[in-house]
PDB file of C-alpha atoms in Angstrom:
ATOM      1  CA  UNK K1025       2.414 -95.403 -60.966  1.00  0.00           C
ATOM      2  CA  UNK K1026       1.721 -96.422 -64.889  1.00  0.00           C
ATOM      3  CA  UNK K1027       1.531 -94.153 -67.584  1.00  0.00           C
ATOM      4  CA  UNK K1028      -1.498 -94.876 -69.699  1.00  0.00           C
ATOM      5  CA  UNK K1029      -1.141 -92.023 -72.389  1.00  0.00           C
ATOM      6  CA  UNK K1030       0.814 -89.527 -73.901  1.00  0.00           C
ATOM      7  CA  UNK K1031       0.018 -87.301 -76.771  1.00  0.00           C
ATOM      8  CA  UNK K1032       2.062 -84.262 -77.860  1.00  0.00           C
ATOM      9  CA  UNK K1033      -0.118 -81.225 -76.993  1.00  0.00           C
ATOM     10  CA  UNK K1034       0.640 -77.193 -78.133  1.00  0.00           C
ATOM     11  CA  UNK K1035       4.323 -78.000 -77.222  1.00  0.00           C
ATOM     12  CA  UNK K1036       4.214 -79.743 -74.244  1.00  0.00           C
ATOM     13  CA  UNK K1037       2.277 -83.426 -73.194  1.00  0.00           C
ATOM     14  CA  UNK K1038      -0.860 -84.591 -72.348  1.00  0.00           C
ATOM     15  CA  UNK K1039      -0.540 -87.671 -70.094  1.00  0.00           C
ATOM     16  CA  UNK K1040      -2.841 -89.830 -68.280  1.00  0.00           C
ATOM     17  CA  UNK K1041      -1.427 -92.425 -65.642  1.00  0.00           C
ATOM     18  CA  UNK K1042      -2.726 -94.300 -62.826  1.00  0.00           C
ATOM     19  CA  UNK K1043      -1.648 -95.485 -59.514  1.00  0.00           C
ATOM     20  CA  UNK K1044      -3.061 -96.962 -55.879  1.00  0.00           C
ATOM     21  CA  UNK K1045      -4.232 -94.868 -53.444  1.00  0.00           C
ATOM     22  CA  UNK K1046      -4.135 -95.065 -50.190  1.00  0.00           C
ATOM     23  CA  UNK K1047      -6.909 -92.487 -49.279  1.00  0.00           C
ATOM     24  CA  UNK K1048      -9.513 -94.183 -51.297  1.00  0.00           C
ATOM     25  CA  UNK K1049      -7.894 -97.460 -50.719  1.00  0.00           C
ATOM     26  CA  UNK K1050      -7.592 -98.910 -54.523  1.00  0.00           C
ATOM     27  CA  UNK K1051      -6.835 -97.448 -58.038  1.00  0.00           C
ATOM     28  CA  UNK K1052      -7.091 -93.655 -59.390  1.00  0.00           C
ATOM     29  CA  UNK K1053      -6.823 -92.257 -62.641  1.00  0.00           C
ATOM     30  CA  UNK K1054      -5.468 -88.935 -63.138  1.00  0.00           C
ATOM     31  CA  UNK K1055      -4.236 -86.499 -66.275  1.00  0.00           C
ATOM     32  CA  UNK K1056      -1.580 -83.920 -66.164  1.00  0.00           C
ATOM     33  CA  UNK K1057      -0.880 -81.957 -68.950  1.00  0.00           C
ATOM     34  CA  UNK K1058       2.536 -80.687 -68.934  1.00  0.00           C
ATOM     35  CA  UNK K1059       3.660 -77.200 -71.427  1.00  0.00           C
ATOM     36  CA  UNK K1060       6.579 -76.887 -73.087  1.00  0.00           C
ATOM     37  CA  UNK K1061       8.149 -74.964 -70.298  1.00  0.00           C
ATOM     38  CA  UNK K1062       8.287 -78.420 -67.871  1.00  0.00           C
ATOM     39  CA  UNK K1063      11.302 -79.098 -70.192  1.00  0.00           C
ATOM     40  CA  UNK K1064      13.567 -76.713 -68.728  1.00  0.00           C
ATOM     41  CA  UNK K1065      11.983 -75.813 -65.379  1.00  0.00           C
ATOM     42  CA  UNK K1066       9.846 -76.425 -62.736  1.00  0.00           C
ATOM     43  CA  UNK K1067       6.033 -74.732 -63.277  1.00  0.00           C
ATOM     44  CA  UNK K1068       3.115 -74.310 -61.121  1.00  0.00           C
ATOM     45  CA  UNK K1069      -0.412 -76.418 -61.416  1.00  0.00           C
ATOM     46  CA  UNK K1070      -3.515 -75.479 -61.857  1.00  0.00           C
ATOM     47  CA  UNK K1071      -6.078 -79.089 -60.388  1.00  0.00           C
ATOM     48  CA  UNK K1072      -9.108 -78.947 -62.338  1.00  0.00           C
ATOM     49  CA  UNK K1073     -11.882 -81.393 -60.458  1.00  0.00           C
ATOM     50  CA  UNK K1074     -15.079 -82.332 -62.397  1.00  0.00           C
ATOM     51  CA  UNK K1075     -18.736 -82.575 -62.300  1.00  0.00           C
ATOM     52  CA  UNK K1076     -21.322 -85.568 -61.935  1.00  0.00           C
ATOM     53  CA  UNK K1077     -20.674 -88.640 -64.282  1.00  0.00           C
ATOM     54  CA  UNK K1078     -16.917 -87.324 -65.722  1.00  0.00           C
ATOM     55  CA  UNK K1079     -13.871 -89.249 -65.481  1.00  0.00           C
ATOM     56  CA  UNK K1080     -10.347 -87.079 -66.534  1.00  0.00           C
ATOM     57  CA  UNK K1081     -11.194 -87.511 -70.069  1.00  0.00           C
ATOM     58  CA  UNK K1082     -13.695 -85.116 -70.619  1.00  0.00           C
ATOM     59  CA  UNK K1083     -11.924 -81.958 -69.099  1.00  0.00           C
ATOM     60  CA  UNK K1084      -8.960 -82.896 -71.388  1.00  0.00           C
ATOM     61  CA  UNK K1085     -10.605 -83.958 -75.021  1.00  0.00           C
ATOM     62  CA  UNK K1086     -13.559 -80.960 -74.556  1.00  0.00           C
ATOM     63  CA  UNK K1087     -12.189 -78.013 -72.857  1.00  0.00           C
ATOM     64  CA  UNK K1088      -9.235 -77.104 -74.907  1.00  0.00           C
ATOM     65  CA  UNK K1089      -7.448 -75.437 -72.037  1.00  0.00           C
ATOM     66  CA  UNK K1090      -3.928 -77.317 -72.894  1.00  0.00           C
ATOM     67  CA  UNK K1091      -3.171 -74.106 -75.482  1.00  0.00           C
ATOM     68  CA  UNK K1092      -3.496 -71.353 -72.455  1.00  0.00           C
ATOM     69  CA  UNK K1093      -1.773 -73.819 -70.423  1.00  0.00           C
ATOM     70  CA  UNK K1094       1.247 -73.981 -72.845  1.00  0.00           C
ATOM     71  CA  UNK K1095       0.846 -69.815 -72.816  1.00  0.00           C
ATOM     72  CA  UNK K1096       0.991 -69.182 -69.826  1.00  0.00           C
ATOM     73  CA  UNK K1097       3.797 -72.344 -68.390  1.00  0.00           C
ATOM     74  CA  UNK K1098       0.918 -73.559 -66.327  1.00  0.00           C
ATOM     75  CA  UNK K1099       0.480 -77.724 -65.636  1.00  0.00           C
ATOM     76  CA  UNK K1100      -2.798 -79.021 -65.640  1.00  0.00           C
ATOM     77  CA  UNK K1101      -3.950 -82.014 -63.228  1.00  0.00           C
ATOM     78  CA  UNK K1102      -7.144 -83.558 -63.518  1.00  0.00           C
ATOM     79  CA  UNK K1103      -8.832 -86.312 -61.313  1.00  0.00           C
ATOM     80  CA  UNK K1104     -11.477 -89.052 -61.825  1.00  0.00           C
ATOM     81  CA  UNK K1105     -14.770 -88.043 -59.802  1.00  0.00           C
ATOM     82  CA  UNK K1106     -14.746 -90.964 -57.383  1.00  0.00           C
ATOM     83  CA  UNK K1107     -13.082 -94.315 -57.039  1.00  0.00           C
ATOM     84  CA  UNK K1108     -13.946 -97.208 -59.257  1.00  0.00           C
ATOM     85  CA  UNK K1109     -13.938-100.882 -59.573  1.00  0.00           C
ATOM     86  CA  UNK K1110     -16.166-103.500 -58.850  1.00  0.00           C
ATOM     87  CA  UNK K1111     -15.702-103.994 -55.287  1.00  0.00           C
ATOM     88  CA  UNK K1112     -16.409-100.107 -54.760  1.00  0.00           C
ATOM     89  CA  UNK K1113     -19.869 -99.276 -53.789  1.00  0.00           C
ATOM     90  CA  UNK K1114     -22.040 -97.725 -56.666  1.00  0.00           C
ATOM     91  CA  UNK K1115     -25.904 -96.718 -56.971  1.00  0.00           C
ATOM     92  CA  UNK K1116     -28.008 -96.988 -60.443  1.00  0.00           C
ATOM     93  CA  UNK K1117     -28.551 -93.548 -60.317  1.00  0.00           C
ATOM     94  CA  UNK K1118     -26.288 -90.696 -62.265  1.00  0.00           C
ATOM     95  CA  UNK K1119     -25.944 -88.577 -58.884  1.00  0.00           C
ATOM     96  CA  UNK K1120     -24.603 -90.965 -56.993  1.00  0.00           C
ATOM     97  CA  UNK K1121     -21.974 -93.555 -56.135  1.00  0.00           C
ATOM     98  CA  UNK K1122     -19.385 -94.247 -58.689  1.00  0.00           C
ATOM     99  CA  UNK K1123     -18.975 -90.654 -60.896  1.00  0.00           C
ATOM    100  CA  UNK K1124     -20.424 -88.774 -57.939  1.00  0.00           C
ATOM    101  CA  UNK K1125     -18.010 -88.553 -55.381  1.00  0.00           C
ATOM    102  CA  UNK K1126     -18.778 -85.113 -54.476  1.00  0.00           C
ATOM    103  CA  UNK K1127     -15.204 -84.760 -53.022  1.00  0.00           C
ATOM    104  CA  UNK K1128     -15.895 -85.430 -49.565  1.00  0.00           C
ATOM    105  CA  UNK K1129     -14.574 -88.165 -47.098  1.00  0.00           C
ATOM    106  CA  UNK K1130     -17.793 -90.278 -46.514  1.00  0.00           C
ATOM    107  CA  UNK K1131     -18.402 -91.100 -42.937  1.00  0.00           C
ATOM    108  CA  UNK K1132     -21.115 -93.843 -43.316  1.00  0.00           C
ATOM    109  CA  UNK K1133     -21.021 -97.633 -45.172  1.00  0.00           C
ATOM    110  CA  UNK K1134     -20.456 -98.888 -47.202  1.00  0.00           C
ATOM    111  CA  UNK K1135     -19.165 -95.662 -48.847  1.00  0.00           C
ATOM    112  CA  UNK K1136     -16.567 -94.577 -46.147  1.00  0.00           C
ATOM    113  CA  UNK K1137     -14.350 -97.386 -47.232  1.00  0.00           C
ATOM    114  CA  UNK K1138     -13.169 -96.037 -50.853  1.00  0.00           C
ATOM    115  CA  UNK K1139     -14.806 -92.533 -50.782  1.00  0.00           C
ATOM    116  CA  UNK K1140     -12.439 -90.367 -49.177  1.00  0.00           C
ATOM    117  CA  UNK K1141     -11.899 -87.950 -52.258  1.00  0.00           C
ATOM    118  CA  UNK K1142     -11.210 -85.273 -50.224  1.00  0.00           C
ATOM    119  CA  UNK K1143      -8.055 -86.397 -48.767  1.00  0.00           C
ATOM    120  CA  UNK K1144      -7.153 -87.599 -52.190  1.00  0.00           C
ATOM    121  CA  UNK K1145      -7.312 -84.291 -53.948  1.00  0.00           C
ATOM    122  CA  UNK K1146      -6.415 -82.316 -50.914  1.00  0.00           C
ATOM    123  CA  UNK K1147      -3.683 -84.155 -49.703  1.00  0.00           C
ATOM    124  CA  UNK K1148      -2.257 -87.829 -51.784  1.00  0.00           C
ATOM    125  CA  UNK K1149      -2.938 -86.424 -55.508  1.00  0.00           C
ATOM    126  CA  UNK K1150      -0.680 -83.312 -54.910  1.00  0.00           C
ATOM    127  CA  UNK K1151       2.123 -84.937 -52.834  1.00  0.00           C
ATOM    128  CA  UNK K1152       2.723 -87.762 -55.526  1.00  0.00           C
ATOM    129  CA  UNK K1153       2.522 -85.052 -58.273  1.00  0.00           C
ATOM    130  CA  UNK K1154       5.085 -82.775 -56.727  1.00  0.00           C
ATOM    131  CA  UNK K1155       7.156 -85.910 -56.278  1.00  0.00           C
ATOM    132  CA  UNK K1156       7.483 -87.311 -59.687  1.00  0.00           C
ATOM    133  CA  UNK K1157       6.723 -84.112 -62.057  1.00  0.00           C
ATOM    134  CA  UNK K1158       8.710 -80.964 -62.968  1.00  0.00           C
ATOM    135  CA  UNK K1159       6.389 -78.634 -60.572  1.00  0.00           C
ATOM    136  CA  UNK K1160       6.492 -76.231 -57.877  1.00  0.00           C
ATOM    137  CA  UNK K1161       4.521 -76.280 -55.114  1.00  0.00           C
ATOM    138  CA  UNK K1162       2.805 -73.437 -56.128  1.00  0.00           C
ATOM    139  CA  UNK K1163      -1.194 -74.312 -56.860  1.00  0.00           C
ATOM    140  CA  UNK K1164      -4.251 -73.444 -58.119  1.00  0.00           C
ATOM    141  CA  UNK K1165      -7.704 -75.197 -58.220  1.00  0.00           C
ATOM    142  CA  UNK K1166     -10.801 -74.841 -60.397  1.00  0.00           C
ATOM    143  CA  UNK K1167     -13.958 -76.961 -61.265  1.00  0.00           C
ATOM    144  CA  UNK K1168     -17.654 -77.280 -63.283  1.00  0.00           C
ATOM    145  CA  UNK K1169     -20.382 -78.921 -61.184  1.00  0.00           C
ATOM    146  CA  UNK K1170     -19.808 -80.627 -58.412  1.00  0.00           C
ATOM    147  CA  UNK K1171     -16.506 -80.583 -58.725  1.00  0.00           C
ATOM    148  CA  UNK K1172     -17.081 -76.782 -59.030  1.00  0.00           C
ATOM    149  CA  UNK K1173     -18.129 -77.360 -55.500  1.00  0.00           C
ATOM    150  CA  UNK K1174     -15.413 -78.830 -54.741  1.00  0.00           C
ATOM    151  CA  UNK K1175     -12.453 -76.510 -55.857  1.00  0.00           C
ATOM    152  CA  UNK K1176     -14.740 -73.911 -53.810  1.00  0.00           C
ATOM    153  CA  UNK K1177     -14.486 -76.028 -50.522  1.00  0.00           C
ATOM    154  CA  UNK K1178     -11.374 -77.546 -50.800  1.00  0.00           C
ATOM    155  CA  UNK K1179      -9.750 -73.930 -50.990  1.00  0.00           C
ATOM    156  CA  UNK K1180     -11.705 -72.696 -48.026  1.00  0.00           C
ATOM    157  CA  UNK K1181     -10.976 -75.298 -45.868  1.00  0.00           C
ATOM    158  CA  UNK K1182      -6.971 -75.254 -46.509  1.00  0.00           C
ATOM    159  CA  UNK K1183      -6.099 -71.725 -46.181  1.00  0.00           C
ATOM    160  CA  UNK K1184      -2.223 -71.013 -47.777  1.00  0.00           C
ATOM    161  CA  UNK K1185      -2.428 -74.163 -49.688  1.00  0.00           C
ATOM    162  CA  UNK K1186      -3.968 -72.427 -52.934  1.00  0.00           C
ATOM    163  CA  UNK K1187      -3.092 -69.385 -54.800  1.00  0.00           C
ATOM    164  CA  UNK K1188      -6.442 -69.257 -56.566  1.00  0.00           C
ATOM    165  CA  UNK K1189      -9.800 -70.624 -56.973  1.00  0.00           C
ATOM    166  CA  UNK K1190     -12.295 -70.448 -59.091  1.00  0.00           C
ATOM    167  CA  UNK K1191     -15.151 -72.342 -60.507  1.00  0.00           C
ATOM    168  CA  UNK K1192     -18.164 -72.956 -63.689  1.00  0.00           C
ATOM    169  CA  UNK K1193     -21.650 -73.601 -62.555  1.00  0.00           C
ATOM    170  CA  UNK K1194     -20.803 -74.884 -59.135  1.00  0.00           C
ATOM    171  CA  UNK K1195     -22.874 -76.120 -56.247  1.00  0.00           C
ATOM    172  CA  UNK K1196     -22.567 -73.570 -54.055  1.00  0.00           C
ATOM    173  CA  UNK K1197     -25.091 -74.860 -51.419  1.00  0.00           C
ATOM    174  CA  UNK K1198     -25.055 -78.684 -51.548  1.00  0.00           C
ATOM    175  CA  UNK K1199     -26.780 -78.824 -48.107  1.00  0.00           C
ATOM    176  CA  UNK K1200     -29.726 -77.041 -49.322  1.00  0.00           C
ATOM    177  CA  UNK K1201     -30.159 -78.550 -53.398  1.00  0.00           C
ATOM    178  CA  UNK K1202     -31.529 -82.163 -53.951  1.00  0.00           C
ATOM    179  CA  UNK K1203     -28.039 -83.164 -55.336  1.00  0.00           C
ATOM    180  CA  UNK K1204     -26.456 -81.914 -52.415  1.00  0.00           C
ATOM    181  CA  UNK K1205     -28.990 -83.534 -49.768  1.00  0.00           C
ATOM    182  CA  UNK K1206     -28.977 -86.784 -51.733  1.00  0.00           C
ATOM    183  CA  UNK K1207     -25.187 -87.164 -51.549  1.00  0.00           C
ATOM    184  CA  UNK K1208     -24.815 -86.007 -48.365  1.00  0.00           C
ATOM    185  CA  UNK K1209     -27.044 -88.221 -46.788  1.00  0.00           C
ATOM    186  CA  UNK K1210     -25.929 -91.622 -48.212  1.00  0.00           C
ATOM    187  CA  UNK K1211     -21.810 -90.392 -47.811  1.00  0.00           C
ATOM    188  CA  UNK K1212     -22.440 -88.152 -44.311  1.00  0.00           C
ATOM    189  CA  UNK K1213     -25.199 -89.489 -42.985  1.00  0.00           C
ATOM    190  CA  UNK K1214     -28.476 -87.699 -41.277  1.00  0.00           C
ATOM    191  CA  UNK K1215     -26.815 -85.129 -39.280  1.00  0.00           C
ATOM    192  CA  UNK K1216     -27.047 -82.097 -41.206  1.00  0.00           C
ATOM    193  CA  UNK K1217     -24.371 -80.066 -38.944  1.00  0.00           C
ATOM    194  CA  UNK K1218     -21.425 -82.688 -40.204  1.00  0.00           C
ATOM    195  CA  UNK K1219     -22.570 -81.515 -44.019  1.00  0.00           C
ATOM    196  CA  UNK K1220     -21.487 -77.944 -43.515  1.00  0.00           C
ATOM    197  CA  UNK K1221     -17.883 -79.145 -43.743  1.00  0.00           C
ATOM    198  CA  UNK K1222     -18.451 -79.432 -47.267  1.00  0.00           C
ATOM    199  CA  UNK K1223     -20.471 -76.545 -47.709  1.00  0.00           C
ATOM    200  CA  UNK K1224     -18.788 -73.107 -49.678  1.00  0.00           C
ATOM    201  CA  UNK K1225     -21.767 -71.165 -47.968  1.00  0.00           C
ATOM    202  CA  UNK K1226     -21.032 -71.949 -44.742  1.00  0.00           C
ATOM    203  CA  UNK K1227     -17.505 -72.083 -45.043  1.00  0.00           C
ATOM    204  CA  UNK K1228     -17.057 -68.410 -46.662  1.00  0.00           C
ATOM    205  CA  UNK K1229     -18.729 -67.498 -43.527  1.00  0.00           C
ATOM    206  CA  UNK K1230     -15.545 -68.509 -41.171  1.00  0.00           C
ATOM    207  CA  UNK K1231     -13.171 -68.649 -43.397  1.00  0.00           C
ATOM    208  CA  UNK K1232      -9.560 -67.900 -41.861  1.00  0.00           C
ATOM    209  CA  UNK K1233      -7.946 -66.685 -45.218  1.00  0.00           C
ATOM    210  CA  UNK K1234      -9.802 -64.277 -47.734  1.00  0.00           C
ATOM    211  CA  UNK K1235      -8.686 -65.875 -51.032  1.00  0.00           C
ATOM    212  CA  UNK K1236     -10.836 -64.068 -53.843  1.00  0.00           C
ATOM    213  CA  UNK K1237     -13.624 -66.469 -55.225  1.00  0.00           C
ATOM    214  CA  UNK K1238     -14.429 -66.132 -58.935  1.00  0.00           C
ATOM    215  CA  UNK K1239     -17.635 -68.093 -60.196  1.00  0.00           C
ATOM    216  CA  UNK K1240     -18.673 -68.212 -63.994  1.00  0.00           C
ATOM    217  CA  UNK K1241     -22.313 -69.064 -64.567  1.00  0.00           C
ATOM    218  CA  UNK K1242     -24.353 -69.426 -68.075  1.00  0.00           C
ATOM    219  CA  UNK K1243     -27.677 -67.473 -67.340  1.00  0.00           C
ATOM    220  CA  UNK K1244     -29.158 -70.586 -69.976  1.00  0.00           C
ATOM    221  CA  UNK K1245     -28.011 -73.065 -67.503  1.00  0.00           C
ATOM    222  CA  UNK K1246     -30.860 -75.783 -67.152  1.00  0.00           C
ATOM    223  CA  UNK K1247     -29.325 -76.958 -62.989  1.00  0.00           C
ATOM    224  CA  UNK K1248     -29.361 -72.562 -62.373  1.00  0.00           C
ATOM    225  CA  UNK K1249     -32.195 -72.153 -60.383  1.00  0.00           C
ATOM    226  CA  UNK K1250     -32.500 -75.855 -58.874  1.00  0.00           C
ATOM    227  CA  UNK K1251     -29.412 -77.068 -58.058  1.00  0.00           C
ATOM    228  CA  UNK K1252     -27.093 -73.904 -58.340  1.00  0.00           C
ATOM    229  CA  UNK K1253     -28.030 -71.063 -56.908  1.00  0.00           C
ATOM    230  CA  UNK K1254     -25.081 -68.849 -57.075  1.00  0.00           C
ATOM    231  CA  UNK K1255     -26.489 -65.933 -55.420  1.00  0.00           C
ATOM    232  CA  UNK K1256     -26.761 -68.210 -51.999  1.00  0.00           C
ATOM    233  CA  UNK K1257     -23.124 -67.774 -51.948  1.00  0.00           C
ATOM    234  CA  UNK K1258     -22.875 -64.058 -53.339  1.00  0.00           C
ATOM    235  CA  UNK K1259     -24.668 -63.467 -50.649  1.00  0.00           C
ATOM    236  CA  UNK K1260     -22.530 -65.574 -47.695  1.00  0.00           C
ATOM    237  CA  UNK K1261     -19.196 -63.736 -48.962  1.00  0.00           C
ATOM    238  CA  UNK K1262     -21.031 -60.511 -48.387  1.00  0.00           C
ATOM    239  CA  UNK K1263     -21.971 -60.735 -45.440  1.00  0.00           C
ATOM    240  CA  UNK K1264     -18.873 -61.975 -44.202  1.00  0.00           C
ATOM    241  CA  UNK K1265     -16.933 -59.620 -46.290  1.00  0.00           C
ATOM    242  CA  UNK K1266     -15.177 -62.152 -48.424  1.00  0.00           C
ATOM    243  CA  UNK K1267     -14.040 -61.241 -52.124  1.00  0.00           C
ATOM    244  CA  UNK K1268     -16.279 -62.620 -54.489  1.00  0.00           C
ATOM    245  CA  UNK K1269     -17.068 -62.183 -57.899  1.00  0.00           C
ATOM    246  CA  UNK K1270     -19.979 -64.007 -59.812  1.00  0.00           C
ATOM    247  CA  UNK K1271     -19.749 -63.209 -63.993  1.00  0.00           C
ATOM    248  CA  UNK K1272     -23.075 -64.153 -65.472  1.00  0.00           C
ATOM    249  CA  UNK K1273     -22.591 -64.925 -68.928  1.00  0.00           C
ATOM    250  CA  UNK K1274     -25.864 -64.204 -71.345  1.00  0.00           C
ATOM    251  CA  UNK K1275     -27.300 -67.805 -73.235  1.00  0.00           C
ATOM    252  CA  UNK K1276     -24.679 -70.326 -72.236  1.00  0.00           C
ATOM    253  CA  UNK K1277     -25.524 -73.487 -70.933  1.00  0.00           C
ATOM    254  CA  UNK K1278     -24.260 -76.057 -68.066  1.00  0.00           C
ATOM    255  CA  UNK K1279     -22.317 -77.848 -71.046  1.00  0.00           C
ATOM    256  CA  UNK K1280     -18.593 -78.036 -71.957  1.00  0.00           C
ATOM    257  CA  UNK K1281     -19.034 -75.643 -74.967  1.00  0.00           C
ATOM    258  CA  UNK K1282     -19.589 -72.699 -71.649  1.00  0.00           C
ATOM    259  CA  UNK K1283     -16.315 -74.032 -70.160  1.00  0.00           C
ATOM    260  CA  UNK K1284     -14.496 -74.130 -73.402  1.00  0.00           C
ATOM    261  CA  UNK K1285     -15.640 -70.710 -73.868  1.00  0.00           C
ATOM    262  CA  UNK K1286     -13.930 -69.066 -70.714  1.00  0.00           C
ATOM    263  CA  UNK K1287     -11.297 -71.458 -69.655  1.00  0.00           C
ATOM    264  CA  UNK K1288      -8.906 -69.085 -71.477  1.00  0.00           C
ATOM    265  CA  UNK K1289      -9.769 -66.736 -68.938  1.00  0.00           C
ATOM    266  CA  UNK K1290      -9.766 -68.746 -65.877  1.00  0.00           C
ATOM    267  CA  UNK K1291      -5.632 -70.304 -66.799  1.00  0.00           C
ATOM    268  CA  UNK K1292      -4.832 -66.950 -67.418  1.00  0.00           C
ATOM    269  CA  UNK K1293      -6.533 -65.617 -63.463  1.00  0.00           C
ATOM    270  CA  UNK K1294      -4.698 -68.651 -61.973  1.00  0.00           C
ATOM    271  CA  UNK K1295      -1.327 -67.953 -64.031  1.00  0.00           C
ATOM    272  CA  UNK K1296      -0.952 -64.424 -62.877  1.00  0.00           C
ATOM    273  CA  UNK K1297      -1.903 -65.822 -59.013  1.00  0.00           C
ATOM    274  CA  UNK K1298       0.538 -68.247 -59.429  1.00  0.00           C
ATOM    275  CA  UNK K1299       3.311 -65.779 -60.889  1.00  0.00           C
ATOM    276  CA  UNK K1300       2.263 -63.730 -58.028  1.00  0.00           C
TER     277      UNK K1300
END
């Protein structure tokens, strides 16, 4: 592992390092930012995962969530959206390949060699940052987008591994929106029953531990009604009686100036799980 960057940050550090990775089988990028209490003790992490096109870099330079991180003794991890390089598989297209990993382990080539983000974020990204940083094992996991999407699925489908989740504008659906169904196909393949895996509908529906989901969502949000749909999922959790609460927030967007806005909100929720 390499450290790339380091800036000093409300207190604490923002660094950026990569590594190899054995689930996606070549090199990640991730970000941690560390507060001012990582100098004295161990803290809890909050993993943010991000939407369509994003790399670390635009969680960390846009969302200004290192100064309620510092507040509230939180760490901050954030991944790359995919593997990378020029022996990885990539599409033209914005919604796919490279940028677009859509946190799932693909099943079909050429994409099943590298795209295993799943068991990256899950799994490998966690173990080597509870190795080699001043954290507890304590966690928390949020997301915008697709990677929205996946905070949502990755909590449901590792019950007592998170103390929180919550997400911005997610895909709650994939299996049934034209992002979703695109993705799916090319990483999953045709059979629509393997997609449910990776689907928070679905997966609220069975879901063997009933850790609250909180969803923010801009009512001005230009993906809302195509590719979003939150009330699919309001309307999973209850009918299977899972805690869920959607906060529709009046003339904000799908941008980063909406998650700037509430991410305040969202470190503090996780920070008093994690305490908790």
């Amino acid at each position: 592992m390499e450290r790339i960057e380091r800036h000093a940050c409300c207190g604490g550090w923002q660094e950026v390092h990569r590594h190899r990775s054995k689930a996606v089988d070549g090199e990640m990028r991730f970000a941690i930012y560390l507060p001012p209490q990582a100098q004295t003790q161990r803290v809890p992490v909050l993993y943010w995962l991000s939407g369509l096109t994003c790399t670390e870099q635009n969680f960390i330079t846009k969302a200004g969530a290192q100064r309620h991180a510092a507040e509230h003794g939180v760490a901050i991890v954030v991944c790359d959206t995919s593997p990378r390089g020029e022996n990885v598989a990539n599409d033209a297209a914005y919604d796919l390949g490279q940028g677009a990993g859509f946190y799932v382990n693909a099943t079909v080539a050429p994409w099943s060699q590298h795209y295993r983000m799943y068991d990256y974020v899950a799994h490998e990204l966690p173990a080597l940052i509870e190795q080699h940083f001043p954290v507890t094992r304590q966690r928390a996991i949020s997301g915008h987008s697709m990677g929205g999407h996946g905070a949502l699925t990755i909590a449901l489908k590792n019950p007592g591994r998170y103390c929180s989740v919550s997400a911005f504008s997610p895909i709650v659906a994939p299996a049934r929106v034209t992002w979703g169904e695109k993705a799916f196909s090319a990483y999953l393949g045709s059979d629509r029953e393997t997609w449910r895996a990776y689907d928070a509908t679905e997966l609220v529906s069975s879901a063997n531990e009933q850790l609250p989901l909180l969803v923010d969502q801009g009512d001005a949000d230009e993906f809302l009604h195509t590719q979003l749909q939150p009330e699919l999922l309001q309307a999973a959790a209850e009918a299977a009686g899972h805690p869920f609460e959607l906060r529709v927030r009046a003339g904000y967007d799908h941008s980063y100036y909406f998650v700037a806005s509430f991410i305040g909100e969202h470190v503090a929720y996780h920070a008093a799980a994690l305490r908790g």
